[in-house]
Amino acid sequence: MTITSPTVSDEQRAREAELVELVRRSFDGTPNERLKTLLSSLATHLHAFITDVRLTEQEWSAAIDFLTEVGHITDDRRQEFILLSDVLGASMQVISVNNEAYGDATQATVFGPFFVEGSPEIEQGGDIAGPAAGEPCWVEGTVKDANGAPIAGAKIDVWEADEDGFYDVQYDDDRVAARAHLFSDADGSYRFWAVTPTPYPIPHDGPVGRMLEATGRSPMRASHLHFMVTAPGCRTLVTHIFVRGCEYLERDSVFGVKESLILDFEEQAPGTPTPDGREVDHWRRARFDIVLAPAAATQTSNVEVTS
Ligand SMILES: [Fe+2]
């Protein structure tokens, strides 16, 4: 979409174009070719935005105030810039660009801010919930490569919110809950107990939350269970599985939902035996078969601009 103002004269357009060119050329001497491309393109698109919407000085000032506030609220535990990137769909677009479609490879989605290194290892059929409250849910599937060959020993990290919509790291009691990792069997299969995912809001008590409110958008994320699957020679898969029927599938606040990742979390009739004989009143089950792309399908960059 291009917004054009009929009141802008050719002379004015020429002045604006001249400035863009001047800024672009200022990067001509950048030794790193990739950095030169990034900054030159950024200047082009940023100036196109400013001139397309005929940005007022008050609006630009408000934008700078907003970004300043995003910086001020950010600390070790709160990353408002990632939230901003998420709600603008930028995070999802970067993931899409870097996880190009490859055969039947499982689609990637946003990583999110709640992954923690060093989660507990569980055996096949173990329970990731720990002290997390929620409806028990049996999750099973296979990990295969793009040729359909099972992958043994793939590391499967899983994490999710509890039934109140909180990850363990959002509590201040150092609990470890609803996160674990396990390894696929020789035939690529895996299975574990989790809790049925429920919707939760992204943190919305800061500037990003205000932006969502001002635009009539919900901070809610569709119910999901996070996966990160790694195996030698394969592209690391970071994804979620989503609960079919969740009311937020169509308006996930970070645009993370992909149709192929929406699964049936089948409610089991009372008395239905569980796969491992565990006795629970009510439970669900979901099946998620994972296909990993080859590692060669991953993009890399040599740009380094931080010290
Ligand atoms: Fe999440």
Coordinates of C-alpha atoms and ligand atoms in Angstrom, one line a residue:
M1 CA 0.0 0.0 0.0
T2 CA 1.4 3.4 -0.9
I3 CA -0.2 6.5 0.5
T4 CA 0.2 9.5 -1.9
S5 CA -0.6 13.0 -1.1
P6 CA -1.8 15.1 -4.1
T7 CA -0.7 18.3 -2.3
V8 CA 3.0 17.4 -2.6
S9 CA 4.7 19.2 -5.5
D10 CA 7.2 17.6 -7.9
E11 CA 9.8 20.0 -6.4
Q12 CA 9.1 18.8 -2.9
R13 CA 9.2 15.1 -4.0
A14 CA 12.6 15.8 -5.6
R15 CA 13.9 17.3 -2.4
E16 CA 12.8 14.3 -0.4
A17 CA 14.3 11.8 -2.9
E18 CA 17.5 13.7 -2.8
L19 CA 17.8 13.3 0.9
V20 CA 17.1 9.6 0.7
E21 CA 19.9 9.2 -1.8
L22 CA 22.2 11.2 0.3
V23 CA 21.6 9.0 3.3
R24 CA 21.9 5.8 1.2
R25 CA 25.2 7.0 -0.2
S26 CA 26.6 7.7 3.3
F27 CA 26.8 4.0 3.8
D28 CA 28.8 3.4 0.5
G29 CA 32.1 3.0 2.4
T30 CA 30.8 0.4 4.8
P31 CA 33.5 -2.4 4.6
N32 CA 31.0 -5.2 5.5
E33 CA 28.8 -5.7 2.4
R34 CA 26.0 -7.2 4.3
L35 CA 25.9 -4.3 6.8
K36 CA 25.9 -1.9 3.9
T37 CA 22.9 -3.7 2.4
L38 CA 21.0 -3.7 5.6
L39 CA 21.5 0.0 6.5
S40 CA 21.0 1.2 3.0
S41 CA 17.7 -0.7 2.7
L42 CA 16.6 0.4 6.1
A43 CA 17.2 4.1 5.1
T44 CA 15.1 3.6 2.0
H45 CA 12.2 1.9 3.7
L46 CA 12.2 4.3 6.7
H47 CA 12.2 7.3 4.5
A48 CA 9.4 5.8 2.3
F49 CA 7.4 5.4 5.5
I50 CA 8.0 9.0 6.6
T51 CA 7.1 10.5 3.2
D52 CA 4.2 8.1 2.5
V53 CA 2.3 9.0 5.6
R54 CA 3.5 12.6 5.6
L55 CA 4.7 12.1 9.2
T56 CA 4.3 15.1 11.4
E57 CA 7.0 16.3 13.8
Q58 CA 4.6 15.6 16.7
E59 CA 4.1 12.0 15.6
W60 CA 7.9 11.5 15.2
S61 CA 8.4 12.9 18.6
A62 CA 5.7 10.6 20.1
A63 CA 7.3 7.6 18.3
I64 CA 10.7 8.5 19.9
D65 CA 9.0 8.9 23.3
F66 CA 7.4 5.5 22.8
L67 CA 10.6 3.8 21.9
T68 CA 12.3 5.4 24.9
E69 CA 9.7 4.0 27.2
V70 CA 10.1 0.6 25.6
G71 CA 13.8 0.8 26.5
H72 CA 13.2 2.0 30.0
I73 CA 10.8 -0.8 30.9
T74 CA 13.2 -3.4 29.5
D75 CA 15.5 -5.2 32.0
D76 CA 16.8 -8.8 32.6
R77 CA 13.3 -10.1 33.1
R78 CA 11.3 -7.9 30.8
Q79 CA 12.1 -7.5 27.1
E80 CA 9.7 -5.0 25.7
F81 CA 11.5 -4.7 22.3
I82 CA 10.9 -8.4 21.7
L83 CA 7.2 -7.8 22.5
L84 CA 7.1 -4.9 20.1
S85 CA 8.7 -7.0 17.4
D86 CA 6.2 -9.8 18.2
V87 CA 3.0 -7.7 18.0
L88 CA 4.2 -6.0 14.8
G89 CA 4.6 -9.5 13.3
A90 CA 8.4 -8.8 12.7
S91 CA 9.5 -11.7 14.8
M92 CA 7.3 -14.1 12.8
Q93 CA 8.4 -12.7 9.5
V94 CA 12.1 -13.1 10.5
I95 CA 11.3 -16.7 11.4
S96 CA 9.5 -17.2 8.1
V97 CA 12.4 -15.9 6.1
N98 CA 14.9 -18.0 8.0
N99 CA 12.9 -21.2 7.9
E100 CA 12.0 -21.5 4.3
A101 CA 9.5 -24.2 3.3
Y102 CA 11.3 -27.5 2.7
G103 CA 9.3 -30.5 1.7
D104 CA 7.1 -31.7 4.5
A105 CA 9.3 -30.0 7.2
T106 CA 7.3 -28.9 10.2
Q107 CA 6.6 -25.1 10.2
A108 CA 8.5 -22.9 12.7
T109 CA 6.9 -20.3 14.8
V110 CA 8.0 -17.7 17.5
F111 CA 10.4 -18.7 20.2
G112 CA 8.8 -16.5 22.9
P113 CA 10.5 -15.2 26.0
F114 CA 10.0 -18.1 28.4
F115 CA 12.5 -20.7 27.3
V116 CA 15.0 -21.6 30.0
E117 CA 18.3 -23.5 29.3
G118 CA 18.9 -26.6 31.4
S119 CA 15.4 -27.9 31.8
P120 CA 15.0 -31.3 33.6
E121 CA 15.3 -34.4 31.5
I122 CA 12.4 -36.8 31.6
E123 CA 12.1 -40.4 30.4
Q124 CA 9.8 -41.4 27.6
G125 CA 6.3 -41.2 29.0
G126 CA 7.5 -38.9 31.8
D127 CA 5.5 -35.8 33.0
I128 CA 6.8 -32.3 32.3
A129 CA 4.2 -30.7 34.6
G130 CA 5.9 -30.9 37.9
P131 CA 4.0 -28.5 40.2
A132 CA 2.1 -26.9 37.3
A133 CA -1.7 -27.2 37.7
G134 CA -3.7 -28.2 34.7
E135 CA -5.6 -30.9 32.9
P136 CA -3.3 -33.9 32.1
C137 CA -2.6 -34.2 28.4
W138 CA -0.7 -37.1 26.7
V139 CA 1.4 -35.9 23.8
E140 CA 3.1 -38.3 21.4
G141 CA 4.5 -38.5 17.9
T142 CA 7.6 -39.1 15.9
V143 CA 10.6 -37.2 14.7
K144 CA 11.7 -37.9 11.1
D145 CA 13.9 -36.3 8.5
A146 CA 12.6 -34.8 5.3
N147 CA 13.1 -38.2 3.6
G148 CA 10.8 -39.9 6.1
A149 CA 13.6 -41.7 8.0
P150 CA 13.2 -41.8 11.8
I151 CA 15.6 -39.7 13.8
A152 CA 16.8 -41.4 17.0
G153 CA 18.1 -39.3 19.9
A154 CA 16.6 -36.0 18.7
K155 CA 16.5 -33.6 21.7
I156 CA 12.9 -32.5 22.3
D157 CA 12.5 -29.4 24.6
V158 CA 9.0 -28.6 25.6
W159 CA 7.6 -25.8 27.7
E160 CA 4.2 -24.2 28.4
A161 CA 2.1 -22.1 30.7
D162 CA 0.1 -23.6 33.6
E163 CA -3.7 -23.5 33.7
D164 CA -3.6 -20.0 35.1
G165 CA -1.6 -18.8 32.0
F166 CA 1.7 -18.4 33.7
Y167 CA 5.1 -19.9 33.0
D168 CA 7.2 -21.0 36.0
V169 CA 9.7 -18.1 35.5
Q170 CA 6.8 -15.7 36.0
Y171 CA 6.5 -16.8 39.6
D172 CA 9.1 -15.5 42.1
D173 CA 9.6 -18.8 44.0
D174 CA 12.2 -20.4 41.6
R175 CA 9.8 -23.3 40.8
V176 CA 10.6 -25.5 37.8
A177 CA 7.3 -26.4 36.2
A178 CA 5.8 -27.3 32.8
R179 CA 9.2 -27.6 31.1
A180 CA 11.5 -30.5 30.4
H181 CA 13.4 -32.3 27.6
L182 CA 13.5 -35.8 26.4
F183 CA 15.1 -37.7 23.5
S184 CA 13.4 -39.6 20.7
D185 CA 13.6 -43.4 20.7
A186 CA 15.4 -45.5 18.0
D187 CA 12.3 -45.4 15.9
G188 CA 12.0 -41.6 16.3
S189 CA 9.0 -41.9 18.6
Y190 CA 8.4 -39.8 21.7
R191 CA 5.7 -39.5 24.3
F192 CA 5.2 -37.5 27.5
W193 CA 2.6 -36.1 29.8
A194 CA 1.9 -32.3 29.9
V195 CA -1.0 -30.1 30.8
T196 CA -3.6 -29.1 28.2
P197 CA -2.5 -25.6 27.1
T198 CA -4.7 -22.6 27.9
P199 CA -4.6 -19.0 26.5
Y200 CA -2.7 -16.3 28.2
P201 CA -1.9 -12.6 27.6
I202 CA 1.5 -11.3 26.7
P203 CA 2.7 -8.7 29.3
H204 CA 0.5 -5.7 28.5
D205 CA 1.1 -3.3 31.3
G206 CA 3.7 -1.4 29.4
P207 CA 3.9 0.7 26.2
V208 CA 3.3 -2.3 23.9
G209 CA 0.1 -3.1 25.9
R210 CA -1.0 0.5 25.5
M211 CA -0.4 0.3 21.7
L212 CA -2.5 -2.9 21.6
E213 CA -5.3 -1.1 23.5
A214 CA -5.1 2.0 21.3
T215 CA -5.6 -0.2 18.3
G216 CA -8.4 -2.4 19.7
R217 CA -6.2 -5.5 19.7
S218 CA -6.1 -8.3 22.3
P219 CA -2.9 -9.2 24.1
M220 CA -4.0 -12.9 24.2
R221 CA -2.0 -15.7 22.7
A222 CA -3.8 -18.8 21.4
S223 CA -3.3 -21.9 23.6
H224 CA -0.1 -23.6 22.8
L225 CA 2.7 -25.9 23.8
H226 CA 6.3 -24.9 22.8
F227 CA 8.7 -27.3 21.1
M228 CA 12.3 -27.0 20.2
V229 CA 13.7 -30.0 18.4
T230 CA 17.4 -30.5 17.7
A231 CA 19.3 -33.3 15.9
P232 CA 22.7 -33.5 14.2
G233 CA 22.5 -32.6 10.6
C234 CA 19.1 -31.0 10.9
R235 CA 17.8 -27.5 11.0
T236 CA 16.7 -26.8 14.6
L237 CA 13.0 -26.5 14.8
V238 CA 11.4 -24.0 17.1
T239 CA 7.6 -24.2 17.0
H240 CA 4.4 -24.6 19.0
I241 CA 1.4 -26.8 18.7
F242 CA -2.0 -25.1 19.0
V243 CA -5.3 -26.4 20.4
R244 CA -8.0 -26.7 17.8
G245 CA -11.0 -24.8 18.9
C246 CA -9.2 -22.2 20.9
E247 CA -11.0 -18.9 20.5
Y248 CA -7.7 -16.9 19.9
L249 CA -6.5 -18.9 16.9
E250 CA -7.6 -16.2 14.5
R251 CA -6.2 -13.3 16.5
D252 CA -3.1 -14.5 18.2
S253 CA -1.4 -11.4 19.4
V254 CA 2.0 -12.3 17.9
F255 CA 0.8 -13.9 14.6
G256 CA 2.3 -17.3 15.6
V257 CA -0.5 -19.5 14.5
K258 CA 0.0 -21.7 11.4
E259 CA -2.8 -24.0 10.2
S260 CA -0.4 -27.0 10.0
L261 CA 0.3 -26.5 13.8
I262 CA -3.3 -26.6 14.9
L263 CA -3.9 -30.1 16.4
D264 CA -6.8 -31.9 18.0
F265 CA -6.4 -32.2 21.7
E266 CA -8.9 -35.0 22.0
E267 CA -10.9 -35.1 25.2
Q268 CA -11.1 -38.6 26.6
A269 CA -14.3 -39.9 28.0
P270 CA -14.3 -40.5 31.7
G271 CA -12.8 -43.9 32.5
T272 CA -10.8 -44.1 29.3
P273 CA -7.6 -45.9 30.2
T274 CA -4.4 -43.9 29.8
P275 CA -1.5 -45.1 27.6
D276 CA 0.7 -45.9 30.6
G277 CA -2.0 -46.9 33.1
R278 CA -1.8 -43.7 35.0
E279 CA -5.1 -43.0 36.8
V280 CA -6.6 -39.6 36.1
D281 CA -10.2 -38.4 36.1
H282 CA -10.1 -36.6 32.8
W283 CA -7.4 -36.2 30.3
R284 CA -6.7 -35.3 26.6
R285 CA -4.3 -36.6 24.0
A286 CA -2.6 -35.0 21.1
R287 CA -0.4 -36.4 18.3
F288 CA 2.4 -34.3 16.8
D289 CA 4.6 -35.8 14.1
I290 CA 7.7 -33.7 13.5
V291 CA 9.7 -33.5 10.3
L292 CA 13.1 -31.7 10.4
A293 CA 14.6 -30.0 7.4
P294 CA 18.3 -30.6 6.7
A295 CA 20.8 -28.2 8.4
A296 CA 21.9 -26.9 5.0
A297 CA 18.5 -25.2 4.7
T298 CA 19.6 -22.7 7.4
Q299 CA 20.7 -19.1 6.6
T300 CA 23.6 -17.4 8.3
S301 CA 25.0 -13.9 8.5
N302 CA 28.4 -12.4 9.3
V303 CA 27.1 -9.0 10.4
E304 CA 28.4 -7.9 13.8
V305 CA 27.6 -4.4 14.9
T306 CA 27.7 -4.8 18.7
S307 CA 30.8 -4.6 20.8
Ligands
FE1 FE 4.2 -19.4 25.1

